[in-house]
C-alpha cells in the first residue's frame, strides 16, 4: 500500500545541472500535482495534471517542466538548476481536483 | 498581504492541554477549508476538512470556520506527544488550486 512514491529522496546539484524528479501513485487517481515547500512560504503549486494527457501551470512554474507519462506517473524536470530552486519538492495525487490530496514523502533538493 | 496567514510558532504545550491552532484568510470566496498534519521530514496528510461555516469534530480534533471573521481554527483536546508536528491550514481557491498556510509547529511535552 505505497500511495505516492517519490524518487530520489535527497539530491545535491550544481548550478546549471539538470535532473528529473520522479513520482508514481498506485491509487488510480486522475489528478497529480507538484509542489515546493520553502521556509516561511508554505506549499506552492508548480504544475498540475488534471488527468492523463493534460498538464497546467501552477503558481511558480518558471524553471520547471513536467510530463504526465501515464496515469500513474508524473515527473518534474529542472533543465538548468539554480540555487533558488533549493527546496523540498512534494508530489501529490487526488481522485479529482476537488477531493483529498495524498502527498509523497518529498525530495530534498539542494542546488549549490 | 498573503491570502492565508498562519502563526509559525513554535507552540509548546504540556501533555493533556487543549491546543488551538488558527489561520486567517483574505478571500471571502473561499468555501472549502482543510487542516493537514506534517511530521518532520514527511509529506502532509489530511486531518480534517470543512465546507462553509460551522464546526466539525473527529475524535480529539475539532475544526471550526468563522466566515464572517475569515478565521479558521483547529482544536486538539487531550494533546499527546504524538501530536507534535507542523499543522498546515489550506483553502481551495479553484478546482485544482489550494492555498496553504506556512504551518504552525506544535510541540507537546510529556
PDB file of C-alpha atoms in Angstrom, chain A:
ATOM      1  CA  UNK A   1       0.000   0.000   0.000  1.00  0.00           C
ATOM      2  CA  UNK A   2       2.620   2.547  -1.158  1.00  0.00           C
ATOM      3  CA  UNK A   3       0.376   5.543  -2.035  1.00  0.00           C
ATOM      4  CA  UNK A   4       2.565   8.235  -3.614  1.00  0.00           C
ATOM      5  CA  UNK A   5       6.231   7.366  -4.129  1.00  0.00           C
ATOM      6  CA  UNK A   6       8.881   9.953  -4.961  1.00  0.00           C
ATOM      7  CA  UNK A   7      12.457   9.368  -6.068  1.00  0.00           C
ATOM      8  CA  UNK A   8      15.061  10.380  -5.167  1.00  0.00           C
ATOM      9  CA  UNK A   9      14.614  11.380  -1.510  1.00  0.00           C
ATOM     10  CA  UNK A  10      17.703  13.600  -1.487  1.00  0.00           C
ATOM     11  CA  UNK A  11      19.741  15.256  -4.234  1.00  0.00           C
ATOM     12  CA  UNK A  12      22.537  17.793  -4.483  1.00  0.00           C
ATOM     13  CA  UNK A  13      23.029  19.511  -7.825  1.00  0.00           C
ATOM     14  CA  UNK A  14      25.492  22.031  -9.105  1.00  0.00           C
ATOM     15  CA  UNK A  15      24.158  25.203 -10.708  1.00  0.00           C
ATOM     16  CA  UNK A  16      23.307  24.538 -14.334  1.00  0.00           C
ATOM     17  CA  UNK A  17      22.866  20.773 -13.980  1.00  0.00           C
ATOM     18  CA  UNK A  18      19.610  19.123 -14.945  1.00  0.00           C
ATOM     19  CA  UNK A  19      17.612  16.424 -13.254  1.00  0.00           C
ATOM     20  CA  UNK A  20      14.206  14.768 -13.203  1.00  0.00           C
ATOM     21  CA  UNK A  21      12.177  14.086 -10.080  1.00  0.00           C
ATOM     22  CA  UNK A  22      10.004  11.017 -10.394  1.00  0.00           C
ATOM     23  CA  UNK A  23       6.583  10.448  -8.874  1.00  0.00           C
ATOM     24  CA  UNK A  24       4.267   7.452  -9.063  1.00  0.00           C
ATOM     25  CA  UNK A  25       0.920   6.751  -7.405  1.00  0.00           C
ATOM     26  CA  UNK A  26      -0.893   3.450  -7.063  1.00  0.00           C
ATOM     27  CA  UNK A  27      -4.340   4.758  -6.074  1.00  0.00           C
ATOM     28  CA  UNK A  28      -5.680   5.078  -9.621  1.00  0.00           C
ATOM     29  CA  UNK A  29      -6.041   8.831  -9.131  1.00  0.00           C
ATOM     30  CA  UNK A  30      -6.779  11.092 -12.063  1.00  0.00           C
ATOM     31  CA  UNK A  31      -5.054  14.257 -10.836  1.00  0.00           C
ATOM     32  CA  UNK A  32      -1.435  14.783  -9.856  1.00  0.00           C
ATOM     33  CA  UNK A  33       0.487  17.784  -8.564  1.00  0.00           C
ATOM     34  CA  UNK A  34       3.982  19.072  -7.903  1.00  0.00           C
ATOM     35  CA  UNK A  35       4.537  21.475  -5.001  1.00  0.00           C
ATOM     36  CA  UNK A  36       7.585  23.069  -3.473  1.00  0.00           C
ATOM     37  CA  UNK A  37       7.859  23.883   0.218  1.00  0.00           C
ATOM     38  CA  UNK A  38      10.137  26.647   1.443  1.00  0.00           C
ATOM     39  CA  UNK A  39      10.523  28.097   4.958  1.00  0.00           C
ATOM     40  CA  UNK A  40       8.057  30.935   5.520  1.00  0.00           C
ATOM     41  CA  UNK A  41       6.385  30.363   2.143  1.00  0.00           C
ATOM     42  CA  UNK A  42       4.162  27.338   2.634  1.00  0.00           C
ATOM     43  CA  UNK A  43       3.427  24.853  -0.118  1.00  0.00           C
ATOM     44  CA  UNK A  44       3.287  26.399  -3.586  1.00  0.00           C
ATOM     45  CA  UNK A  45       1.937  24.672  -6.662  1.00  0.00           C
ATOM     46  CA  UNK A  46       4.435  24.325  -9.520  1.00  0.00           C
ATOM     47  CA  UNK A  47       2.423  22.303 -12.060  1.00  0.00           C
ATOM     48  CA  UNK A  48      -0.532  20.002 -12.016  1.00  0.00           C
ATOM     49  CA  UNK A  49      -2.090  17.402 -14.267  1.00  0.00           C
ATOM     50  CA  UNK A  50      -5.865  17.259 -14.068  1.00  0.00           C
ATOM     51  CA  UNK A  51      -5.937  13.959 -15.948  1.00  0.00           C
ATOM     52  CA  UNK A  52      -3.716  11.764 -18.081  1.00  0.00           C
ATOM     53  CA  UNK A  53      -2.591  13.720 -21.133  1.00  0.00           C
ATOM     54  CA  UNK A  54      -3.006  17.208 -19.648  1.00  0.00           C
ATOM     55  CA  UNK A  55      -0.690  19.489 -17.689  1.00  0.00           C
ATOM     56  CA  UNK A  56      -1.110  23.080 -16.496  1.00  0.00           C
ATOM     57  CA  UNK A  57       0.982  25.711 -14.796  1.00  0.00           C
ATOM     58  CA  UNK A  58       0.550  26.473 -11.142  1.00  0.00           C
ATOM     59  CA  UNK A  59       1.749  29.401  -9.100  1.00  0.00           C
ATOM     60  CA  UNK A  60       5.527  29.044  -9.636  1.00  0.00           C
ATOM     61  CA  UNK A  61       6.220  27.188 -12.939  1.00  0.00           C
ATOM     62  CA  UNK A  62       9.292  29.090 -14.148  1.00  0.00           C
ATOM     63  CA  UNK A  63      12.385  26.907 -14.487  1.00  0.00           C
ATOM     64  CA  UNK A  64      10.426  23.646 -14.466  1.00  0.00           C
ATOM     65  CA  UNK A  65       8.833  21.272 -16.939  1.00  0.00           C
ATOM     66  CA  UNK A  66       6.576  18.310 -16.322  1.00  0.00           C
ATOM     67  CA  UNK A  67       5.491  15.139 -18.069  1.00  0.00           C
ATOM     68  CA  UNK A  68       2.436  13.051 -17.287  1.00  0.00           C
ATOM     69  CA  UNK A  69       3.890   9.806 -18.566  1.00  0.00           C
ATOM     70  CA  UNK A  70       0.753   7.750 -17.898  1.00  0.00           C
ATOM     71  CA  UNK A  71      -1.990   7.692 -15.289  1.00  0.00           C
ATOM     72  CA  UNK A  72       0.411   6.572 -12.563  1.00  0.00           C
ATOM     73  CA  UNK A  73       3.478   8.718 -13.206  1.00  0.00           C
ATOM     74  CA  UNK A  74       4.135  12.459 -13.193  1.00  0.00           C
ATOM     75  CA  UNK A  75       7.708  13.740 -13.456  1.00  0.00           C
ATOM     76  CA  UNK A  76       9.214  17.165 -12.783  1.00  0.00           C
ATOM     77  CA  UNK A  77      12.294  18.303 -14.691  1.00  0.00           C
ATOM     78  CA  UNK A  78      14.755  21.035 -13.862  1.00  0.00           C
ATOM     79  CA  UNK A  79      16.583  21.858 -17.095  1.00  0.00           C
ATOM     80  CA  UNK A  80      19.224  24.168 -15.611  1.00  0.00           C
ATOM     81  CA  UNK A  81      19.170  24.158 -11.828  1.00  0.00           C
ATOM     82  CA  UNK A  82      19.581  27.409  -9.903  1.00  0.00           C
ATOM     83  CA  UNK A  83      20.227  27.980  -6.170  1.00  0.00           C
ATOM     84  CA  UNK A  84      16.715  29.497  -5.933  1.00  0.00           C
ATOM     85  CA  UNK A  85      15.363  26.023  -6.691  1.00  0.00           C
ATOM     86  CA  UNK A  86      16.782  24.649  -3.444  1.00  0.00           C
ATOM     87  CA  UNK A  87      13.648  23.375  -1.739  1.00  0.00           C
ATOM     88  CA  UNK A  88      11.663  20.353  -0.645  1.00  0.00           C
ATOM     89  CA  UNK A  89       9.517  19.069  -3.509  1.00  0.00           C
ATOM     90  CA  UNK A  90       6.297  17.179  -2.918  1.00  0.00           C
ATOM     91  CA  UNK A  91       4.257  15.220  -5.377  1.00  0.00           C
ATOM     92  CA  UNK A  92       0.572  14.673  -4.610  1.00  0.00           C
ATOM     93  CA  UNK A  93      -2.390  12.973  -6.209  1.00  0.00           C
ATOM     94  CA  UNK A  94      -6.154  13.133  -5.862  1.00  0.00           C
ATOM     95  CA  UNK A  95      -9.098  11.356  -7.398  1.00  0.00           C
ATOM     96  CA  UNK A  96     -10.349  14.641  -8.833  1.00  0.00           C
ATOM     97  CA  UNK A  97      -9.454  18.290  -8.400  1.00  0.00           C
ATOM     98  CA  UNK A  98     -11.859  18.766  -5.526  1.00  0.00           C
ATOM     99  CA  UNK A  99     -11.050  15.739  -3.398  1.00  0.00           C
ATOM    100  CA  UNK A 100      -8.436  14.908  -0.800  1.00  0.00           C
ATOM    101  CA  UNK A 101      -4.824  15.133  -1.966  1.00  0.00           C
ATOM    102  CA  UNK A 102      -2.350  12.481  -0.841  1.00  0.00           C
ATOM    103  CA  UNK A 103       1.269  13.549  -0.628  1.00  0.00           C
ATOM    104  CA  UNK A 104       4.526  11.712  -1.141  1.00  0.00           C
ATOM    105  CA  UNK A 105       7.427  11.815   1.296  1.00  0.00           C
ATOM    106  CA  UNK A 106       9.213  14.622  -0.512  1.00  0.00           C
ATOM    107  CA  UNK A 107      12.518  15.172  -2.298  1.00  0.00           C
ATOM    108  CA  UNK A 108      15.048  17.430  -0.595  1.00  0.00           C
ATOM    109  CA  UNK A 109      16.953  19.230  -3.341  1.00  0.00           C
ATOM    110  CA  UNK A 110      19.978  21.427  -2.768  1.00  0.00           C
ATOM    111  CA  UNK A 111      21.485  23.422  -5.632  1.00  0.00           C
ATOM    112  CA  UNK A 112      24.997  24.729  -4.949  1.00  0.00           C
TER     113      UNK A 112
END
